[in-house]
Short mmCIF file of C-alpha atoms and ligand atoms in Angstrom, two decimals:
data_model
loop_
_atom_site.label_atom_id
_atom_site.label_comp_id
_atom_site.label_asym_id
_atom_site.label_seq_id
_atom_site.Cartn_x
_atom_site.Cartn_y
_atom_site.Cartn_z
CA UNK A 22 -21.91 2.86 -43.03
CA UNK A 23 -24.51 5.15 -42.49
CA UNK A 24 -25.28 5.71 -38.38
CA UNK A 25 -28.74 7.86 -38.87
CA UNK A 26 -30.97 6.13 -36.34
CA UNK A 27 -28.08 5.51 -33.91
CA UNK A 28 -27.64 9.84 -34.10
CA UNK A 29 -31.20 10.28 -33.34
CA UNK A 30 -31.21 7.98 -30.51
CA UNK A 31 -28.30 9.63 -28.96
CA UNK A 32 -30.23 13.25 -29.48
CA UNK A 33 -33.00 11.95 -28.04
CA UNK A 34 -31.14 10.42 -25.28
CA UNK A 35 -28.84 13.39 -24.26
CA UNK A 36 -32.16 15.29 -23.32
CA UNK A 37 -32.90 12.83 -20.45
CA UNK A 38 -30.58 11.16 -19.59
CA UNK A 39 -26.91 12.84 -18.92
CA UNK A 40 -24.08 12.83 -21.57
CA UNK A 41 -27.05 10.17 -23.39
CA UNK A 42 -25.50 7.42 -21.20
CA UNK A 43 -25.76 5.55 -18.05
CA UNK A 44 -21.90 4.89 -18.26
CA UNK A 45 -19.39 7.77 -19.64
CA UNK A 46 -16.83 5.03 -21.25
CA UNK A 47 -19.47 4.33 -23.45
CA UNK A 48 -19.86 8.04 -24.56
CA UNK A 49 -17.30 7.98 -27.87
CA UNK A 50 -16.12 11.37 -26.63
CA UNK A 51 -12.44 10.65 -26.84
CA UNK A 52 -12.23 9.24 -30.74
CA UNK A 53 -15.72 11.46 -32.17
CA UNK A 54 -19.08 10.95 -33.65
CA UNK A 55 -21.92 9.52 -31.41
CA UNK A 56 -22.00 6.44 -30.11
CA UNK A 57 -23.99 3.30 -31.53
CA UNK A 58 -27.06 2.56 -30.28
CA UNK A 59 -27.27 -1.24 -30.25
CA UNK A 60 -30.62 -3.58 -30.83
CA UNK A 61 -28.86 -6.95 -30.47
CA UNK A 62 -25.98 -9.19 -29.91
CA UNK A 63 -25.41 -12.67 -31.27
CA UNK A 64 -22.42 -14.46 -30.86
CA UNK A 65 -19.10 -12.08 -31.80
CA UNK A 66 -21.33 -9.62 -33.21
CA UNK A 67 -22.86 -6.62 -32.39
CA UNK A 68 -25.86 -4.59 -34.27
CA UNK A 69 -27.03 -0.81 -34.17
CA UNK A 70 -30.40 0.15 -34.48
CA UNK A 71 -29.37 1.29 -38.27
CA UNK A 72 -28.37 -2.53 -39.04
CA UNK A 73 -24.74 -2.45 -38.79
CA UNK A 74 -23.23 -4.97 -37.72
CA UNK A 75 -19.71 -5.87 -35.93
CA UNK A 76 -17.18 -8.29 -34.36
CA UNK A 77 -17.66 -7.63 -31.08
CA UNK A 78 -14.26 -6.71 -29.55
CA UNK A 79 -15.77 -5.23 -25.74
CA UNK A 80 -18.13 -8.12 -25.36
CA UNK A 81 -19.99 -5.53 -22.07
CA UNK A 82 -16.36 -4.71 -21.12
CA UNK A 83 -15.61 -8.15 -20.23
CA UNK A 84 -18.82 -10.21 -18.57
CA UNK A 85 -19.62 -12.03 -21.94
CA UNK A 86 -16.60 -14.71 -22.57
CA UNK A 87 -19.03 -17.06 -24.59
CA UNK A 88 -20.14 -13.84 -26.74
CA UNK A 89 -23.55 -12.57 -26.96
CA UNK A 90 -26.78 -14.86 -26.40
CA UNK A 91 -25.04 -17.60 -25.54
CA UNK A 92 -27.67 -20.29 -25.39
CA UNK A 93 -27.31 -22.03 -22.12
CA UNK A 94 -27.28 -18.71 -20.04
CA UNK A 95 -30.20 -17.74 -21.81
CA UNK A 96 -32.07 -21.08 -20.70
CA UNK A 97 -30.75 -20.88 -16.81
CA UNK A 98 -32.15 -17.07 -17.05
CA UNK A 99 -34.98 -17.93 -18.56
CA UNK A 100 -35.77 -20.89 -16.63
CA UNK A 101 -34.60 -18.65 -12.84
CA UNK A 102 -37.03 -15.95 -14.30
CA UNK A 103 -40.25 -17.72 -14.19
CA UNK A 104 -39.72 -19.23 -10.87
CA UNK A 105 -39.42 -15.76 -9.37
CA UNK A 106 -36.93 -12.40 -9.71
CA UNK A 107 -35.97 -12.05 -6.24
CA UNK A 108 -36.75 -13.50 -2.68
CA UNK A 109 -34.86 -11.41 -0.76
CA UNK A 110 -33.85 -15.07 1.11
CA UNK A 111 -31.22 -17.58 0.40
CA UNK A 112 -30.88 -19.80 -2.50
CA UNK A 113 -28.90 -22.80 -2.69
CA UNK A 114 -27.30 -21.24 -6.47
CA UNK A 115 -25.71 -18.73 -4.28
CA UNK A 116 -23.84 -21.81 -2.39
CA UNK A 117 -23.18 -23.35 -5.63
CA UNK A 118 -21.74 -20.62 -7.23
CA UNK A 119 -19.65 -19.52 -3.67
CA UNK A 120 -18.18 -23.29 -4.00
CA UNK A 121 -16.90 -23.21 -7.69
CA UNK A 122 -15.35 -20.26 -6.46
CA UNK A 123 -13.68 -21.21 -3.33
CA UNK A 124 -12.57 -24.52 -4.98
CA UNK A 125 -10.81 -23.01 -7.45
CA UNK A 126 -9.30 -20.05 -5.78
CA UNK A 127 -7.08 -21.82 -2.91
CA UNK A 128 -6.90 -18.33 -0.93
CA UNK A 129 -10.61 -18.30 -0.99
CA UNK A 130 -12.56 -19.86 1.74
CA UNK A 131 -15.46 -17.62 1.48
CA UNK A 132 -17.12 -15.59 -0.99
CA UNK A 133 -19.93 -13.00 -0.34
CA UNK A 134 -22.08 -11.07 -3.35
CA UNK A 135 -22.99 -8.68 -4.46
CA UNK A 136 -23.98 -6.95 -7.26
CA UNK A 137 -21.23 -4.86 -9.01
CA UNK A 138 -17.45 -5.06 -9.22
CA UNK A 139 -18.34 -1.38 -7.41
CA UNK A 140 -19.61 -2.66 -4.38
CA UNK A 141 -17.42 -5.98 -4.49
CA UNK A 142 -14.33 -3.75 -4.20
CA UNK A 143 -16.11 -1.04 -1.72
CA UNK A 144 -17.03 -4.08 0.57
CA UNK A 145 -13.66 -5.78 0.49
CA UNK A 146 -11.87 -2.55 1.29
CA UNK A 147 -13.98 -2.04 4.06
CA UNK A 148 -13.28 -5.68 5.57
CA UNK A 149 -9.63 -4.79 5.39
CA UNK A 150 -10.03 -1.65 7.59
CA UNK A 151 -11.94 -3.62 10.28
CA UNK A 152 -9.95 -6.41 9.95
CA UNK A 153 -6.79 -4.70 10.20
CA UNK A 154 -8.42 -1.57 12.47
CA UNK A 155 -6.21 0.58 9.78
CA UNK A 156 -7.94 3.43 7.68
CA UNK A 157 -5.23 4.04 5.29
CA UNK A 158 -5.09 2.37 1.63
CA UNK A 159 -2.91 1.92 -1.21
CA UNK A 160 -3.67 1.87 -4.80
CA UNK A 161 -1.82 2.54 -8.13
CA UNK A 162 -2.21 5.86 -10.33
CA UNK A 163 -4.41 4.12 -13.73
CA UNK A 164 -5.81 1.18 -11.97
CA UNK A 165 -9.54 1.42 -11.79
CA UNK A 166 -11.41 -0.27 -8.87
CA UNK A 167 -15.16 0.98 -9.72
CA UNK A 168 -16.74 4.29 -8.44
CA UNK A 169 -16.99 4.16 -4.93
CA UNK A 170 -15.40 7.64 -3.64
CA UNK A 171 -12.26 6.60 -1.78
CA UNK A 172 -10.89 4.91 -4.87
CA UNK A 173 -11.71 7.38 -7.20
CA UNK A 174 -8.37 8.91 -7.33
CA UNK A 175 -5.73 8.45 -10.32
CA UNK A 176 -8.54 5.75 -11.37
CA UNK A 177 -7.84 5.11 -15.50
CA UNK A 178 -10.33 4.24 -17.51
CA UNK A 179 -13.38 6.77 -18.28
CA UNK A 180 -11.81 8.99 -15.69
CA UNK A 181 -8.24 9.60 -17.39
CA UNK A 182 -10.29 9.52 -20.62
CA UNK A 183 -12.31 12.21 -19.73
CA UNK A 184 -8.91 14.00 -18.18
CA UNK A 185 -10.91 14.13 -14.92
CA UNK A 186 -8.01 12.31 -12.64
CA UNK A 187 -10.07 12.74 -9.73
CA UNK A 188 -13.77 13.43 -9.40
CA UNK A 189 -15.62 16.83 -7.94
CA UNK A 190 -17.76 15.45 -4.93
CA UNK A 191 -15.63 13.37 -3.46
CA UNK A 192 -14.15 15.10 -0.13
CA UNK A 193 -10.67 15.22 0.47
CA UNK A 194 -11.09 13.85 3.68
CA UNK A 195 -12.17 11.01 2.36
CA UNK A 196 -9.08 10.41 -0.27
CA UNK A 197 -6.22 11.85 1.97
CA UNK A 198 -6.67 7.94 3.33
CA UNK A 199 -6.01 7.03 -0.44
CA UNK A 200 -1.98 7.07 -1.07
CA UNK A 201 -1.03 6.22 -4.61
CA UNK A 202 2.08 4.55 -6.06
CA UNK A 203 2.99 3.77 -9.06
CA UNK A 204 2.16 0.66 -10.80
CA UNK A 205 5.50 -2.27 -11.64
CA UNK A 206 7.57 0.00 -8.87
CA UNK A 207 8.04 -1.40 -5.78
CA UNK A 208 10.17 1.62 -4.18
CA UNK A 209 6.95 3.73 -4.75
CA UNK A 210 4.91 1.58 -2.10
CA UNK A 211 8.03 1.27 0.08
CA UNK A 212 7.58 5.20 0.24
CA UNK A 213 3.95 4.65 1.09
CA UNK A 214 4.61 2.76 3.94
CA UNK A 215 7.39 5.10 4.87
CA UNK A 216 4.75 8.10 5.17
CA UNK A 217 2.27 5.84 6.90
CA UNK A 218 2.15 3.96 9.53
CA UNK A 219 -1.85 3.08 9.61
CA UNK A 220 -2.14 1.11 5.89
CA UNK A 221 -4.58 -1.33 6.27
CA UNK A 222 -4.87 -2.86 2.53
CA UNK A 223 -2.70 -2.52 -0.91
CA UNK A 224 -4.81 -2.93 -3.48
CA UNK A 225 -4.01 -3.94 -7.45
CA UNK A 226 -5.33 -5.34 -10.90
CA UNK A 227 -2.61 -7.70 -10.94
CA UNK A 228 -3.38 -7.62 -14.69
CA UNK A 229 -4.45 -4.05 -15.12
CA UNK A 230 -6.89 -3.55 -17.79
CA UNK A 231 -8.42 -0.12 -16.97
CA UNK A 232 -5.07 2.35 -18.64
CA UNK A 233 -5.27 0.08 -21.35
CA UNK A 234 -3.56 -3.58 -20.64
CA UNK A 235 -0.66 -3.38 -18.74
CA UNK A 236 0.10 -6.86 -16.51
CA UNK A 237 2.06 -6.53 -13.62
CA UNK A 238 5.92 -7.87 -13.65
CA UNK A 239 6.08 -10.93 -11.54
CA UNK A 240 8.62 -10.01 -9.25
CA UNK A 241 6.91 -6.74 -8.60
CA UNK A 242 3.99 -8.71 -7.25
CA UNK A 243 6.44 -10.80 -5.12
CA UNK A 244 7.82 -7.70 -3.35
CA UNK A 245 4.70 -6.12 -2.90
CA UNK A 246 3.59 -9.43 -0.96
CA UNK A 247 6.39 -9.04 0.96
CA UNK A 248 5.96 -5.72 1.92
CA UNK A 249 2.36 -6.14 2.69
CA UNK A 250 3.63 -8.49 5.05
CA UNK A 251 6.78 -6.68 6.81
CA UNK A 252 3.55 -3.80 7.46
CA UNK A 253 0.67 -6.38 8.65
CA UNK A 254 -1.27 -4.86 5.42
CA UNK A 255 -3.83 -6.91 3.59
CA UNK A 256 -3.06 -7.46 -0.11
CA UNK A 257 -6.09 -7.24 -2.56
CA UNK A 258 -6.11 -8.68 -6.10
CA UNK A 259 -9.07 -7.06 -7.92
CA UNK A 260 -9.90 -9.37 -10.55
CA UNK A 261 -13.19 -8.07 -11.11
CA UNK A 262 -11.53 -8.02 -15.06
CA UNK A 263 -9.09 -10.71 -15.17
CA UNK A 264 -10.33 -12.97 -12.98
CA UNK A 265 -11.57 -15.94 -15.17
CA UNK A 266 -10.36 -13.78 -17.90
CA UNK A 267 -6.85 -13.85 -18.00
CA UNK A 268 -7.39 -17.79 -17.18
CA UNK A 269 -9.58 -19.94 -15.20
CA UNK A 270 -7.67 -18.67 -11.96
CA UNK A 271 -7.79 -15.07 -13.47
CA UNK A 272 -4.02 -13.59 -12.32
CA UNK A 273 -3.32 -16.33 -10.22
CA UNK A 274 -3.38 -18.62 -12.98
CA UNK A 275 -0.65 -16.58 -14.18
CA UNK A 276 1.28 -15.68 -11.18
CA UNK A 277 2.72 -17.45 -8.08
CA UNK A 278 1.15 -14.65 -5.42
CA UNK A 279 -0.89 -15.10 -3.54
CA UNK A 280 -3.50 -12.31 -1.98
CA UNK A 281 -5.60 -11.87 0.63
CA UNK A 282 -8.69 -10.84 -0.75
CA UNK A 283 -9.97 -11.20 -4.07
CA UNK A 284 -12.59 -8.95 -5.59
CA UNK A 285 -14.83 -10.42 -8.64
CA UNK A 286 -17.43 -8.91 -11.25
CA UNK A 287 -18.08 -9.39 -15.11
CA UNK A 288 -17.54 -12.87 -15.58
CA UNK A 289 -18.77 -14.16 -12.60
CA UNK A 290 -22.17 -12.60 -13.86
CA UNK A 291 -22.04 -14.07 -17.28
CA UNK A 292 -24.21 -10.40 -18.21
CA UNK A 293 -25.60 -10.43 -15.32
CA UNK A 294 -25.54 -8.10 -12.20
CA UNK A 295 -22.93 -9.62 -10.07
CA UNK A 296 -20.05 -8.82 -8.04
CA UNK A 297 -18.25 -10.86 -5.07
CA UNK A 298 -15.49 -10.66 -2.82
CA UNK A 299 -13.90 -13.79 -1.28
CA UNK A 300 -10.56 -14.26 1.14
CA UNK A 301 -9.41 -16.44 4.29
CA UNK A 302 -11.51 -17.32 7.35
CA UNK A 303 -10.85 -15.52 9.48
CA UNK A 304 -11.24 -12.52 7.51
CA UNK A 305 -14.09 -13.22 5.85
CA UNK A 306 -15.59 -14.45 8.90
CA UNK A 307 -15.62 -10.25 10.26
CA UNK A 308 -18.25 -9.80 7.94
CA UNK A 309 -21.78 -8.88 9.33
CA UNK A 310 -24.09 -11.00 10.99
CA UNK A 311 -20.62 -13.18 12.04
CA UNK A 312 -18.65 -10.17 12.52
CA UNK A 313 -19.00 -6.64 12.91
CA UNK A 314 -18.00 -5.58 10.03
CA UNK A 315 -21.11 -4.09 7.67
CA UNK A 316 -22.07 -4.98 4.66
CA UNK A 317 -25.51 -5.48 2.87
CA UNK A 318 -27.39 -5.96 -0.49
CA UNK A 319 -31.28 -5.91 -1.20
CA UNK A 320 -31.05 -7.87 -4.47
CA UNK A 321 -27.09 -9.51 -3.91
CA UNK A 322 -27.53 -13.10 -5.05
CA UNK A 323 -30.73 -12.73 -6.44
CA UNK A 324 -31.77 -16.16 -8.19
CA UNK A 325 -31.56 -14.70 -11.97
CA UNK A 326 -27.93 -13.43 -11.73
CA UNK A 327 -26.80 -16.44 -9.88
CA UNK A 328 -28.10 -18.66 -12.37
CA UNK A 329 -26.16 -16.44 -15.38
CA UNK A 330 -23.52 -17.06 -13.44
CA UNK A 331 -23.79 -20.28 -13.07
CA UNK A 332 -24.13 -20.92 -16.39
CA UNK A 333 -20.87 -19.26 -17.30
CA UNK A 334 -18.55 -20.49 -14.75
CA UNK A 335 -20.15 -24.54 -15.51
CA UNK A 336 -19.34 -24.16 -19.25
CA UNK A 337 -16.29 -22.47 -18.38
CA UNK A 338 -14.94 -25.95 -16.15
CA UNK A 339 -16.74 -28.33 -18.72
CA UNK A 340 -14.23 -27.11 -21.53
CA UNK A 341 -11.27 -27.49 -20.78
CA UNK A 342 -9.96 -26.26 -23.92
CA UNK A 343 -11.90 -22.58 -23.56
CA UNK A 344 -8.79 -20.71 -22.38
CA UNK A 345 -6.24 -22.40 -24.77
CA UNK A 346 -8.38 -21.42 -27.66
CA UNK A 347 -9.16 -18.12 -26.32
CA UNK A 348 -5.59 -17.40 -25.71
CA UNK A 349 -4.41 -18.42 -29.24
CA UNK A 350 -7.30 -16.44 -30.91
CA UNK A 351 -5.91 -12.88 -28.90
CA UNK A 352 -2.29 -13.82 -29.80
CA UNK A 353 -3.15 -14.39 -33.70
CA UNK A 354 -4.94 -10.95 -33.52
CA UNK A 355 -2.36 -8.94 -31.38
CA UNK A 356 0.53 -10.56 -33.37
CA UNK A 357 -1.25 -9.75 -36.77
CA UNK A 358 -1.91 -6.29 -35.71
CA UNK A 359 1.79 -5.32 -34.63
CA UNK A 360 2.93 -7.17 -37.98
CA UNK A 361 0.57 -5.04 -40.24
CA UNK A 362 1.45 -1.76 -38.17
CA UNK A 363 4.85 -2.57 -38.46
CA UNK A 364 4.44 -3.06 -42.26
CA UNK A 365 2.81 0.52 -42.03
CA UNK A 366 5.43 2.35 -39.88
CA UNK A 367 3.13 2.87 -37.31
CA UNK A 368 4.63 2.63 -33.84
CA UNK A 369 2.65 -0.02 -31.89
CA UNK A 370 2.95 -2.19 -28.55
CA UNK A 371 0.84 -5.20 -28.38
CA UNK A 372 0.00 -7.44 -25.20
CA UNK A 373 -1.86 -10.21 -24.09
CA UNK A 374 -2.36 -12.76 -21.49
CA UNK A 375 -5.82 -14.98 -21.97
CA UNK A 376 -8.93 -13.59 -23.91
CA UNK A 377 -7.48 -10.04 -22.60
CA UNK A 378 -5.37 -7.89 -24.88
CA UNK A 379 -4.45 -4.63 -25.60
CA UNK A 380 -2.41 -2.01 -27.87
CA UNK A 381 -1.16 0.96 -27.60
CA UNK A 382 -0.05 3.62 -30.27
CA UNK A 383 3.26 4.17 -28.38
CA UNK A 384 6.85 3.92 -29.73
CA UNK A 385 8.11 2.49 -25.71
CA UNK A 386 6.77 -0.37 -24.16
CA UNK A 387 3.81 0.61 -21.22
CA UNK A 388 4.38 -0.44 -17.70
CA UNK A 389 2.79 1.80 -16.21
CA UNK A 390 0.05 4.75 -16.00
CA UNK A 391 3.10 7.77 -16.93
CA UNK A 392 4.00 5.46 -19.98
CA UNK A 393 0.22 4.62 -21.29
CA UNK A 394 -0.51 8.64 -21.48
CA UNK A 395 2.23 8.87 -23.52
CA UNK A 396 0.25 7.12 -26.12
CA UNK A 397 -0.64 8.93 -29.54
CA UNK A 398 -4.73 9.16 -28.86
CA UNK A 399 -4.97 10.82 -32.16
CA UNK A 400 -4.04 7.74 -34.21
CA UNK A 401 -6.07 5.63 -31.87
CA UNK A 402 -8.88 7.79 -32.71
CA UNK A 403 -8.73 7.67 -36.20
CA UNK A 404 -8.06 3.31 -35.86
CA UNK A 405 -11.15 3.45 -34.52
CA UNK A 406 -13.51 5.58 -36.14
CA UNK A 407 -11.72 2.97 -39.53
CA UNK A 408 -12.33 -0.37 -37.78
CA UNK A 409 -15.52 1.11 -36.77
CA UNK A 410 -16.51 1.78 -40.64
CA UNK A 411 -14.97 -1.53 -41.65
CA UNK A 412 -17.30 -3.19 -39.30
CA UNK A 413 -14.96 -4.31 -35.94
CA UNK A 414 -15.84 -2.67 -32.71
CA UNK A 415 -12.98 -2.15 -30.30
CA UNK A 416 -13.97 -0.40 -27.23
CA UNK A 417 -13.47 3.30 -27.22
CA UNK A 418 -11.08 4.67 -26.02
CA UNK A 419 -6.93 3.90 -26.04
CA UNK A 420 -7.11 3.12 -22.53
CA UNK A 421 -9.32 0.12 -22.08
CA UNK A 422 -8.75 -3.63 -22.74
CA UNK A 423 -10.06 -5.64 -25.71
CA UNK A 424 -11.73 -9.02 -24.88
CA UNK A 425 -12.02 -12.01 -27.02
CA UNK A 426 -15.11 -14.60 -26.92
CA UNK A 427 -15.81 -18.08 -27.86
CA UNK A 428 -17.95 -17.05 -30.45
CA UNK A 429 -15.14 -15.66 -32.20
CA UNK A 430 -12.87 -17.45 -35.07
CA UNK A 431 -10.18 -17.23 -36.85
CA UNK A 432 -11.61 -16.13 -39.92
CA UNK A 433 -13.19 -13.02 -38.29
CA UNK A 434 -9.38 -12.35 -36.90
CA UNK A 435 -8.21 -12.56 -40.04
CA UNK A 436 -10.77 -10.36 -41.52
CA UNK A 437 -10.05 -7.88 -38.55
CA UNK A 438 -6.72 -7.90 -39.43
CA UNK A 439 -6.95 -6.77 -43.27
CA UNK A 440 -9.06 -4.14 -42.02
CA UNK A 441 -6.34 -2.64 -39.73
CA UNK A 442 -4.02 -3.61 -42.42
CA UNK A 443 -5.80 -0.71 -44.52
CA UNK A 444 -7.09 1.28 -41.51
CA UNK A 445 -3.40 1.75 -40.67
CA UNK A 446 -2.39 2.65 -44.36
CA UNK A 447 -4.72 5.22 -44.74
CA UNK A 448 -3.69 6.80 -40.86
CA UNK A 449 0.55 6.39 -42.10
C1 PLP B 5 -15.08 -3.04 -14.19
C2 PLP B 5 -14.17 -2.98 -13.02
C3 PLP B 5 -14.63 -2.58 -11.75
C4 PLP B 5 -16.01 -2.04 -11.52
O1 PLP B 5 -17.01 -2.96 -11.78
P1 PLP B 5 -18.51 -2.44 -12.05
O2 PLP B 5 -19.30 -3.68 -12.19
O3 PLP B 5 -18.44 -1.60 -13.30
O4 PLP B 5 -18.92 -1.62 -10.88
C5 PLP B 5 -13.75 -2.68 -10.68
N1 PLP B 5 -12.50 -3.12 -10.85
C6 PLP B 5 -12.02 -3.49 -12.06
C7 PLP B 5 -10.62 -4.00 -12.17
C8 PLP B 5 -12.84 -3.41 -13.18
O5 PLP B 5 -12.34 -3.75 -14.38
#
């Protein structure tokens, strides 16, 4: 494949813009050469600006469960568009969309917007503090919970990619409120609450998908309910990932437990802009102009994003078959890959749950952040500069989460598969 145009544009971009992007997991600095520069999408497939095109494993890192230009989001866009951007006023979509929500999460009475998982899970954690007048939180070491400064500590993702744990400009005084524990081990947030007496929230992918995919045991996320509860500490799911992801209830399609607050983001959207973050009542109801607690958003719920949203989560109830197909498609590919590794003598873990999977080039399986470094980032480097030339784009880096679509079929699996099949040959 040749990637000329695509090295140009990144030149080009890297004078003005830094790193060349407006997002460093999209930088291919952890598995070499430049990353594409893509002119479209359609359907499963992705293609660069020199004509290449691939099976879309990233799908935007989630939003897109349909695949690319899916045709009834692009009508409600399209049709939202001409009848103005933004109003800065209320809009009977955001009600709509706040219901489908609420009546299918049964610990949601209330969502608000917003317009990034970011500021969904900024917002929530700020309701928990004034809610519980606490100013301690607790969050696990590889679980990313967007950028905002208190939770950028131990965050996975771009930030363990880039070996950057924590981030430069973000005050200590600020994080000494963030204590960390370690993800699937309950004795580590005992300890927490041992060492402080002022934790307002615990907060958790339930189904982590930012140090690769790692779900949470089920009788972890029992106990940590139950501890939450001993304390008076508000439990947060962020399913700004998983949440109608993993299945139409996101984790708690999955799992018995129930949180307290739930964050949203990439679905929800459907490409879009959108974040939310929805809970009880009487929480909810601290929020600002009810309650004191602040919280605000020039273009949250704007009319266009609403009605991508919209259009996702509609399709999404119409079909009631999505997630069964979804689910089968990941397991054929994740199955498929461990087999041909296997066959290869290439030490591989494999996981799924819904359209999310993941793999890791480990010889143990991963349960939590300690385990996923020990990956081999080496072979997953070389996987996917190969699946890259073959024409399959996984997202890169070994600690993110691949994402299946509608748009996707067996076939393409298949395909995918005989790639890897040689990919890993050629890496043995
Ligand atoms: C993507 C993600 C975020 C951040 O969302 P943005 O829209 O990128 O700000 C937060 N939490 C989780 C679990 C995510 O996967």
């Amino acid at each position: 494949m040749q990637y000329d145009k695509s090295i140009k544009a990144y030149e080009k971009a890297r004078n003005v813009i830094p790193g060349g992007v407006d997002s460093p997991v999209r930088a291919f600095k952890s598995v070499g050469g430049t990353p594409l520069f893509i002119k479209k999408g359609k359907g499963a497939y992705l293609v660069d600006v020199d004509g290449n095109a691939y099976v879309d494993f990233v799908q935007s890192w989630g939003p897109l469960i349909f695949g690319h230009t899916n045709k009834v989001i692009e009508k409600a866009v399209i049709k939202a568009v001409k009848k103005g951007l933004s109003f800065g006023a209320p809009t009977k979509s955001e009600t709509k969309l706040a219901g489908i929500i609420c009546g299918l999460y049964a610990c949601i009475d209330k969502v608000r917007f917003v317009s990034s998982g970011t500021e969904a899970v900024m917002s929530a954690i700020r309701l928990a503090r004034g809610f519980t007048c606490k100013d301690d939180i607790v969050k696990f070491e590889g679980c990313y919970h967007g950028h905002s400064d208190s939770l950028l500590v131990q965050a996975g993702s771009g930030a363990v990619t880039f070996g950057n744990p924590s981030s430069p400009g973000v005050p200590s005084d600020v994080t000494k409120h963030t204590l960390l524990a370690k993800y699937n081990d309950i004795e580590s947030v005992k300890k927490c609450f041992e060492s402080s007496s002022n934790i307002a929230c615990v907060i958790i992918e339930p189904i982590a998908g930012n140090m690769g995919f790692v779900p949470a045991d089920a009788a972890f996320l029992e106990e940590l309910r139950s501890v939450c509860d001993e304390h008076g500490a508000l439990l947060i799911f962020d399913e700004v990932m998983s949440g109608f992801r993993a299945s139409l209830k996101g984790a708690q399609g999955v799992y018995k437990t129930v949180p307290d607050l739930v964050t949203f983001g990439k679905v929800i959207g459907g490409g879009m802009p959108v974040g939310a973050f929805g809970g009880r009542v009487e929480i909810m109801d601290k929020l600002s102009p009810d309650g004191p607690v602040y919280q605000a958003g020039t273009l949250s719920g704007n009319p266009v994003a609403m009605a991508a949203g919209l259009a996702s989560l509609e399709q999404i109830l119409e079909d009631e078959e999505l997630y069964v197909r979804l689910e089968k498609k990941a397991k054929r590919l994740v199955k498929g890959l461990s087999e041909e590794a296997q066959k290869a003598g290439i030490a591989l873990q494999v996981d799924s749950i819904g359209s999310m999977f993941g793999f890791f080039f480990n010889d143990a399986p991963v349960k939590n952040f300690e385990d996923a470094l020990r990956s081999d980032t080496k072979r997953f480097a070389a996987f996917h500069q190969g699946m890259l030339q073959e024409g399959f784009y996984f997202a890169c880096s070994q600690f993110e989460t691949g994402f299946i679509c509608d748009a996707m079929d067996d076939e393409m699996i298949d395909e995918c598969l005989e790639a890897a099949a040689k990919v890993f040959k050629e890496m043995a």
